[in-house]
Each structure stands twice: as C-alpha cells, then as structure tokens.
PDB file of N, CA and C in Angstrom:
ATOM      1  N   UNK A 213      44.795 -34.703  -1.788  1.00  0.00           N
ATOM      2  CA  UNK A 213      45.890 -33.888  -2.289  1.00  0.00           C
ATOM      3  C   UNK A 213      46.024 -34.005  -3.796  1.00  0.00           C
ATOM      4  N   UNK A 214      45.676 -35.154  -4.350  1.00  0.00           N
ATOM      5  CA  UNK A 214      45.755 -35.353  -5.795  1.00  0.00           C
ATOM      6  C   UNK A 214      44.739 -34.529  -6.562  1.00  0.00           C
ATOM      7  N   UNK A 215      43.599 -34.229  -5.934  1.00  0.00           N
ATOM      8  CA  UNK A 215      42.589 -33.406  -6.597  1.00  0.00           C
ATOM      9  C   UNK A 215      43.047 -31.968  -6.778  1.00  0.00           C
ATOM     10  N   UNK A 216      44.020 -31.539  -6.001  1.00  0.00           N
ATOM     11  CA  UNK A 216      44.528 -30.179  -6.105  1.00  0.00           C
ATOM     12  C   UNK A 216      45.087 -29.903  -7.494  1.00  0.00           C
ATOM     13  N   UNK A 217      45.744 -30.879  -8.094  1.00  0.00           N
ATOM     14  CA  UNK A 217      46.389 -30.669  -9.388  1.00  0.00           C
ATOM     15  C   UNK A 217      45.442 -30.871 -10.560  1.00  0.00           C
ATOM     16  N   UNK A 218      44.220 -31.280 -10.316  1.00  0.00           N
ATOM     17  CA  UNK A 218      43.238 -31.446 -11.390  1.00  0.00           C
ATOM     18  C   UNK A 218      42.546 -30.131 -11.726  1.00  0.00           C
ATOM     19  N   UNK A 219      42.532 -29.209 -10.808  1.00  0.00           N
ATOM     20  CA  UNK A 219      41.853 -27.928 -10.984  1.00  0.00           C
ATOM     21  C   UNK A 219      42.904 -26.819 -11.130  1.00  0.00           C
ATOM     22  N   UNK A 220      42.976 -26.152 -12.295  1.00  0.00           N
ATOM     23  CA  UNK A 220      43.995 -25.106 -12.458  1.00  0.00           C
ATOM     24  C   UNK A 220      43.776 -23.914 -11.535  1.00  0.00           C
ATOM     25  N   UNK A 221      42.533 -23.619 -11.196  1.00  0.00           N
ATOM     26  CA  UNK A 221      42.286 -22.480 -10.309  1.00  0.00           C
ATOM     27  C   UNK A 221      42.738 -22.787  -8.880  1.00  0.00           C
ATOM     28  N   UNK A 222      42.524 -24.017  -8.430  1.00  0.00           N
ATOM     29  CA  UNK A 222      42.967 -24.409  -7.080  1.00  0.00           C
ATOM     30  C   UNK A 222      44.487 -24.432  -7.002  1.00  0.00           C
ATOM     31  N   UNK A 223      45.107 -25.015  -8.009  1.00  0.00           N
ATOM     32  CA  UNK A 223      46.563 -25.073  -8.042  1.00  0.00           C
ATOM     33  C   UNK A 223      47.151 -23.671  -8.064  1.00  0.00           C
ATOM     34  N   UNK A 224      46.568 -22.797  -8.878  1.00  0.00           N
ATOM     35  CA  UNK A 224      47.053 -21.432  -8.953  1.00  0.00           C
ATOM     36  C   UNK A 224      46.900 -20.683  -7.642  1.00  0.00           C
ATOM     37  N   UNK A 225      45.757 -20.839  -6.993  1.00  0.00           N
ATOM     38  CA  UNK A 225      45.526 -20.137  -5.735  1.00  0.00           C
ATOM     39  C   UNK A 225      46.541 -20.553  -4.679  1.00  0.00           C
ATOM     40  N   UNK A 226      46.717 -21.838  -4.499  1.00  0.00           N
ATOM     41  CA  UNK A 226      47.624 -22.287  -3.446  1.00  0.00           C
ATOM     42  C   UNK A 226      49.084 -22.033  -3.805  1.00  0.00           C
ATOM     43  N   UNK A 227      49.402 -21.948  -5.087  1.00  0.00           N
ATOM     44  CA  UNK A 227      50.753 -21.564  -5.490  1.00  0.00           C
ATOM     45  C   UNK A 227      51.017 -20.111  -5.114  1.00  0.00           C
ATOM     46  N   UNK A 228      50.038 -19.239  -5.342  1.00  0.00           N
ATOM     47  CA  UNK A 228      50.183 -17.845  -4.945  1.00  0.00           C
ATOM     48  C   UNK A 228      50.340 -17.689  -3.444  1.00  0.00           C
ATOM     49  N   UNK A 229      49.565 -18.433  -2.682  1.00  0.00           N
ATOM     50  CA  UNK A 229      49.680 -18.382  -1.220  1.00  0.00           C
ATOM     51  C   UNK A 229      51.039 -18.927  -0.771  1.00  0.00           C
ATOM     52  N   UNK A 230      51.510 -19.974  -1.422  1.00  0.00           N
ATOM     53  CA  UNK A 230      52.825 -20.530  -1.093  1.00  0.00           C
ATOM     54  C   UNK A 230      53.934 -19.517  -1.362  1.00  0.00           C
ATOM     55  N   UNK A 231      53.867 -18.831  -2.508  1.00  0.00           N
ATOM     56  CA  UNK A 231      54.881 -17.821  -2.814  1.00  0.00           C
ATOM     57  C   UNK A 231      54.841 -16.671  -1.812  1.00  0.00           C
ATOM     58  N   UNK A 232      53.648 -16.304  -1.360  1.00  0.00           N
ATOM     59  CA  UNK A 232      53.534 -15.284  -0.318  1.00  0.00           C
ATOM     60  C   UNK A 232      54.189 -15.773   0.975  1.00  0.00           C
ATOM     61  N   UNK A 233      53.993 -17.045   1.298  1.00  0.00           N
ATOM     62  CA  UNK A 233      54.511 -17.588   2.553  1.00  0.00           C
ATOM     63  C   UNK A 233      56.038 -17.660   2.574  1.00  0.00           C
ATOM     64  N   UNK A 234      56.657 -17.905   1.419  1.00  0.00           N
ATOM     65  CA  UNK A 234      58.120 -18.020   1.402  1.00  0.00           C
ATOM     66  C   UNK A 234      58.811 -16.699   1.070  1.00  0.00           C
ATOM     67  N   UNK A 235      58.048 -15.635   0.845  1.00  0.00           N
ATOM     68  CA  UNK A 235      58.673 -14.366   0.450  1.00  0.00           C
ATOM     69  C   UNK A 235      59.638 -13.804   1.502  1.00  0.00           C
ATOM     70  N   UNK A 236      59.443 -13.999   2.812  1.00  0.00           N
ATOM     71  CA  UNK A 236      60.454 -13.478   3.756  1.00  0.00           C
ATOM     72  C   UNK A 236      61.788 -14.224   3.682  1.00  0.00           C
ATOM     73  N   UNK A 237      61.787 -15.407   3.098  1.00  0.00           N
ATOM     74  CA  UNK A 237      62.986 -16.237   3.091  1.00  0.00           C
ATOM     75  C   UNK A 237      63.744 -16.193   1.772  1.00  0.00           C
ATOM     76  N   UNK A 238      63.289 -15.404   0.820  1.00  0.00           N
ATOM     77  CA  UNK A 238      63.951 -15.339  -0.471  1.00  0.00           C
ATOM     78  C   UNK A 238      64.164 -13.882  -0.857  1.00  0.00           C
ATOM     79  N   UNK A 239      65.146 -13.649  -1.682  1.00  0.00           N
ATOM     80  CA  UNK A 239      65.414 -12.303  -2.163  1.00  0.00           C
ATOM     81  C   UNK A 239      64.856 -12.051  -3.547  1.00  0.00           C
ATOM     82  N   UNK A 240      64.148 -13.032  -4.106  1.00  0.00           N
ATOM     83  CA  UNK A 240      63.621 -12.890  -5.457  1.00  0.00           C
ATOM     84  C   UNK A 240      62.446 -11.928  -5.530  1.00  0.00           C
ATOM     85  N   UNK A 241      61.619 -11.902  -4.507  1.00  0.00           N
ATOM     86  CA  UNK A 241      60.449 -11.026  -4.469  1.00  0.00           C
ATOM     87  C   UNK A 241      60.129 -10.721  -3.018  1.00  0.00           C
ATOM     88  N   UNK A 242      59.466  -9.602  -2.803  1.00  0.00           N
ATOM     89  CA  UNK A 242      59.079  -9.228  -1.445  1.00  0.00           C
ATOM     90  C   UNK A 242      57.610  -8.828  -1.422  1.00  0.00           C
ATOM     91  N   UNK A 243      56.894  -9.318  -0.461  1.00  0.00           N
ATOM     92  CA  UNK A 243      55.497  -8.982  -0.230  1.00  0.00           C
ATOM     93  C   UNK A 243      55.337  -8.670   1.249  1.00  0.00           C
ATOM     94  N   UNK A 244      54.348  -7.853   1.585  1.00  0.00           N
ATOM     95  CA  UNK A 244      54.088  -7.633   3.002  1.00  0.00           C
ATOM     96  C   UNK A 244      53.378  -8.854   3.588  1.00  0.00           C
ATOM     97  N   UNK A 245      53.470  -9.010   4.871  1.00  0.00           N
ATOM     98  CA  UNK A 245      53.000 -10.226   5.535  1.00  0.00           C
ATOM     99  C   UNK A 245      51.579 -10.103   6.069  1.00  0.00           C
ATOM    100  N   UNK A 246      50.653  -9.651   5.255  1.00  0.00           N
ATOM    101  CA  UNK A 246      49.268  -9.549   5.686  1.00  0.00           C
ATOM    102  C   UNK A 246      48.439 -10.622   4.982  1.00  0.00           C
ATOM    103  N   UNK A 247      47.416 -11.127   5.643  1.00  0.00           N
ATOM    104  CA  UNK A 247      46.551 -12.129   5.006  1.00  0.00           C
ATOM    105  C   UNK A 247      45.840 -11.599   3.766  1.00  0.00           C
ATOM    106  N   UNK A 248      45.608 -10.296   3.709  1.00  0.00           N
ATOM    107  CA  UNK A 248      44.980  -9.714   2.520  1.00  0.00           C
ATOM    108  C   UNK A 248      45.891  -9.885   1.309  1.00  0.00           C
ATOM    109  N   UNK A 249      47.177  -9.684   1.500  1.00  0.00           N
ATOM    110  CA  UNK A 249      48.138  -9.875   0.420  1.00  0.00           C
ATOM    111  C   UNK A 249      48.170 -11.329  -0.017  1.00  0.00           C
ATOM    112  N   UNK A 250      48.089 -12.256   0.922  1.00  0.00           N
ATOM    113  CA  UNK A 250      48.057 -13.683   0.578  1.00  0.00           C
ATOM    114  C   UNK A 250      46.839 -13.996  -0.285  1.00  0.00           C
ATOM    115  N   UNK A 251      45.687 -13.443   0.088  1.00  0.00           N
ATOM    116  CA  UNK A 251      44.465 -13.679  -0.679  1.00  0.00           C
ATOM    117  C   UNK A 251      44.557 -13.066  -2.077  1.00  0.00           C
ATOM    118  N   UNK A 252      45.071 -11.851  -2.176  1.00  0.00           N
ATOM    119  CA  UNK A 252      45.202 -11.195  -3.484  1.00  0.00           C
ATOM    120  C   UNK A 252      46.174 -11.952  -4.373  1.00  0.00           C
ATOM    121  N   UNK A 253      47.306 -12.375  -3.840  1.00  0.00           N
ATOM    122  CA  UNK A 253      48.264 -13.154  -4.629  1.00  0.00           C
ATOM    123  C   UNK A 253      47.676 -14.490  -5.052  1.00  0.00           C
ATOM    124  N   UNK A 254      46.915 -15.114  -4.174  1.00  0.00           N
ATOM    125  CA  UNK A 254      46.268 -16.372  -4.524  1.00  0.00           C
ATOM    126  C   UNK A 254      45.263 -16.188  -5.649  1.00  0.00           C
ATOM    127  N   UNK A 255      44.464 -15.129  -5.569  1.00  0.00           N
ATOM    128  CA  UNK A 255      43.472 -14.864  -6.625  1.00  0.00           C
ATOM    129  C   UNK A 255      44.145 -14.521  -7.951  1.00  0.00           C
ATOM    130  N   UNK A 256      45.189 -13.707  -7.899  1.00  0.00           N
ATOM    131  CA  UNK A 256      45.895 -13.343  -9.117  1.00  0.00           C
ATOM    132  C   UNK A 256      46.546 -14.567  -9.770  1.00  0.00           C
ATOM    133  N   UNK A 257      47.192 -15.381  -8.972  1.00  0.00           N
ATOM    134  CA  UNK A 257      47.829 -16.582  -9.491  1.00  0.00           C
ATOM    135  C   UNK A 257      46.796 -17.562 -10.042  1.00  0.00           C
ATOM    136  N   UNK A 258      45.649 -17.651  -9.401  1.00  0.00           N
ATOM    137  CA  UNK A 258      44.571 -18.510  -9.882  1.00  0.00           C
ATOM    138  C   UNK A 258      44.071 -18.040 -11.238  1.00  0.00           C
ATOM    139  N   UNK A 259      43.927 -16.726 -11.405  1.00  0.00           N
ATOM    140  CA  UNK A 259      43.474 -16.171 -12.677  1.00  0.00           C
ATOM    141  C   UNK A 259      44.481 -16.448 -13.791  1.00  0.00           C
ATOM    142  N   UNK A 260      45.759 -16.271 -13.514  1.00  0.00           N
ATOM    143  CA  UNK A 260      46.794 -16.519 -14.512  1.00  0.00           C
ATOM    144  C   UNK A 260      46.806 -17.987 -14.915  1.00  0.00           C
ATOM    145  N   UNK A 261      46.708 -18.890 -13.961  1.00  0.00           N
ATOM    146  CA  UNK A 261      46.701 -20.320 -14.269  1.00  0.00           C
ATOM    147  C   UNK A 261      45.461 -20.722 -15.056  1.00  0.00           C
ATOM    148  N   UNK A 262      44.315 -20.129 -14.745  1.00  0.00           N
ATOM    149  CA  UNK A 262      43.091 -20.446 -15.472  1.00  0.00           C
ATOM    150  C   UNK A 262      43.201 -20.028 -16.933  1.00  0.00           C
ATOM    151  N   UNK A 263      43.635 -18.790 -17.175  1.00  0.00           N
ATOM    152  CA  UNK A 263      43.768 -18.325 -18.561  1.00  0.00           C
ATOM    153  C   UNK A 263      44.831 -19.109 -19.319  1.00  0.00           C
ATOM    154  N   UNK A 264      45.908 -19.486 -18.641  1.00  0.00           N
ATOM    155  CA  UNK A 264      46.939 -20.305 -19.285  1.00  0.00           C
ATOM    156  C   UNK A 264      46.389 -21.680 -19.635  1.00  0.00           C
ATOM    157  N   UNK A 265      45.543 -22.238 -18.782  1.00  0.00           N
ATOM    158  CA  UNK A 265      44.976 -23.558 -19.082  1.00  0.00           C
ATOM    159  C   UNK A 265      43.964 -23.492 -20.231  1.00  0.00           C
ATOM    160  N   UNK A 266      43.385 -22.326 -20.453  1.00  0.00           N
ATOM    161  CA  UNK A 266      42.470 -22.156 -21.586  1.00  0.00           C
ATOM    162  C   UNK A 266      43.236 -22.024 -22.898  1.00  0.00           C
ATOM    163  N   UNK A 267      44.474 -21.551 -22.840  1.00  0.00           N
ATOM    164  CA  UNK A 267      45.278 -21.366 -24.049  1.00  0.00           C
ATOM    165  C   UNK A 267      46.114 -22.581 -24.411  1.00  0.00           C
ATOM    166  N   UNK A 268      46.566 -23.319 -23.404  1.00  0.00           N
ATOM    167  CA  UNK A 268      47.487 -24.434 -23.631  1.00  0.00           C
ATOM    168  C   UNK A 268      46.859 -25.723 -23.117  1.00  0.00           C
ATOM    169  N   UNK A 269      46.886 -26.765 -23.940  1.00  0.00           N
ATOM    170  CA  UNK A 269      46.397 -28.082 -23.528  1.00  0.00           C
ATOM    171  C   UNK A 269      47.574 -29.061 -23.513  1.00  0.00           C
ATOM    172  N   UNK A 270      47.278 -30.322 -23.321  1.00  0.00           N
ATOM    173  CA  UNK A 270      48.333 -31.335 -23.319  1.00  0.00           C
ATOM    174  C   UNK A 270      48.979 -31.493 -24.687  1.00  0.00           C
ATOM    175  N   UNK A 271      48.289 -31.061 -25.724  1.00  0.00           N
ATOM    176  CA  UNK A 271      48.782 -31.228 -27.087  1.00  0.00           C
ATOM    177  C   UNK A 271      49.269 -29.919 -27.701  1.00  0.00           C
ATOM    178  N   UNK A 272      49.490 -28.893 -26.901  1.00  0.00           N
ATOM    179  CA  UNK A 272      50.006 -27.625 -27.398  1.00  0.00           C
ATOM    180  C   UNK A 272      48.966 -26.527 -27.300  1.00  0.00           C
ATOM    181  N   UNK A 273      49.151 -25.500 -28.130  1.00  0.00           N
ATOM    182  CA  UNK A 273      48.215 -24.380 -28.116  1.00  0.00           C
ATOM    183  C   UNK A 273      46.845 -24.812 -28.592  1.00  0.00           C
ATOM    184  N   UNK A 274      45.843 -24.297 -27.941  1.00  0.00           N
ATOM    185  CA  UNK A 274      44.471 -24.637 -28.283  1.00  0.00           C
ATOM    186  C   UNK A 274      43.954 -23.584 -29.274  1.00  0.00           C
ATOM    187  N   UNK A 275      43.923 -23.955 -30.542  1.00  0.00           N
ATOM    188  CA  UNK A 275      43.482 -23.044 -31.598  1.00  0.00           C
ATOM    189  C   UNK A 275      42.254 -23.672 -32.255  1.00  0.00           C
ATOM    190  N   UNK A 276      41.170 -22.931 -32.264  1.00  0.00           N
ATOM    191  CA  UNK A 276      39.952 -23.410 -32.896  1.00  0.00           C
ATOM    192  C   UNK A 276      39.753 -22.672 -34.217  1.00  0.00           C
ATOM    193  N   UNK A 277      39.590 -23.410 -35.275  1.00  0.00           N
ATOM    194  CA  UNK A 277      39.338 -22.832 -36.579  1.00  0.00           C
ATOM    195  C   UNK A 277      37.917 -23.209 -36.974  1.00  0.00           C
ATOM    196  N   UNK A 278      37.116 -22.188 -37.157  1.00  0.00           N
ATOM    197  CA  UNK A 278      35.719 -22.442 -37.539  1.00  0.00           C
ATOM    198  C   UNK A 278      35.601 -22.386 -39.054  1.00  0.00           C
ATOM    199  N   UNK A 279      34.958 -23.386 -39.600  1.00  0.00           N
ATOM    200  CA  UNK A 279      34.736 -23.436 -41.056  1.00  0.00           C
ATOM    201  C   UNK A 279      33.403 -22.787 -41.373  1.00  0.00           C
ATOM    202  N   UNK A 280      33.410 -21.998 -42.415  1.00  0.00           N
ATOM    203  CA  UNK A 280      32.164 -21.318 -42.803  1.00  0.00           C
ATOM    204  C   UNK A 280      31.409 -22.082 -43.832  1.00  0.00           C
TER     205      UNK A 280
END
C-alpha cells in the first residue's frame, strides 16, 4: 500500500476511481455508474497528477534555466 503513494500515476488513477465510486453519495459531482467511466476518470486523474508532479517538486516549482 505504501508503494501506491510513490508513483504519481498510480495515485492519480486510484484517486479518480475512488471519486467515481463515491459520486452516488455526494452532491458535489455526478458521474454515470459504468466501468468505462471509472476507467476514463482514472486515466484523466492519472494524467493530471503526472503533469502536476512534473511541474511541482518538494522544493516548489521546477524551473530549469539553461545557460548558454
């Protein structure tokens, strides 16, 4: 279970699936209850988490300045 939080894509995917699973019990968002929707939400959430992890590190924004 600890390895789940080491990979941003894994964490993002299962977060998307979790949000799909709780959508019937909350009024914040609504999704249809098909496994295809769960997979799409998981993939979308995984993509967002991956790009966010490329932009932000433990020390703030990741900015590379190349010297010429």
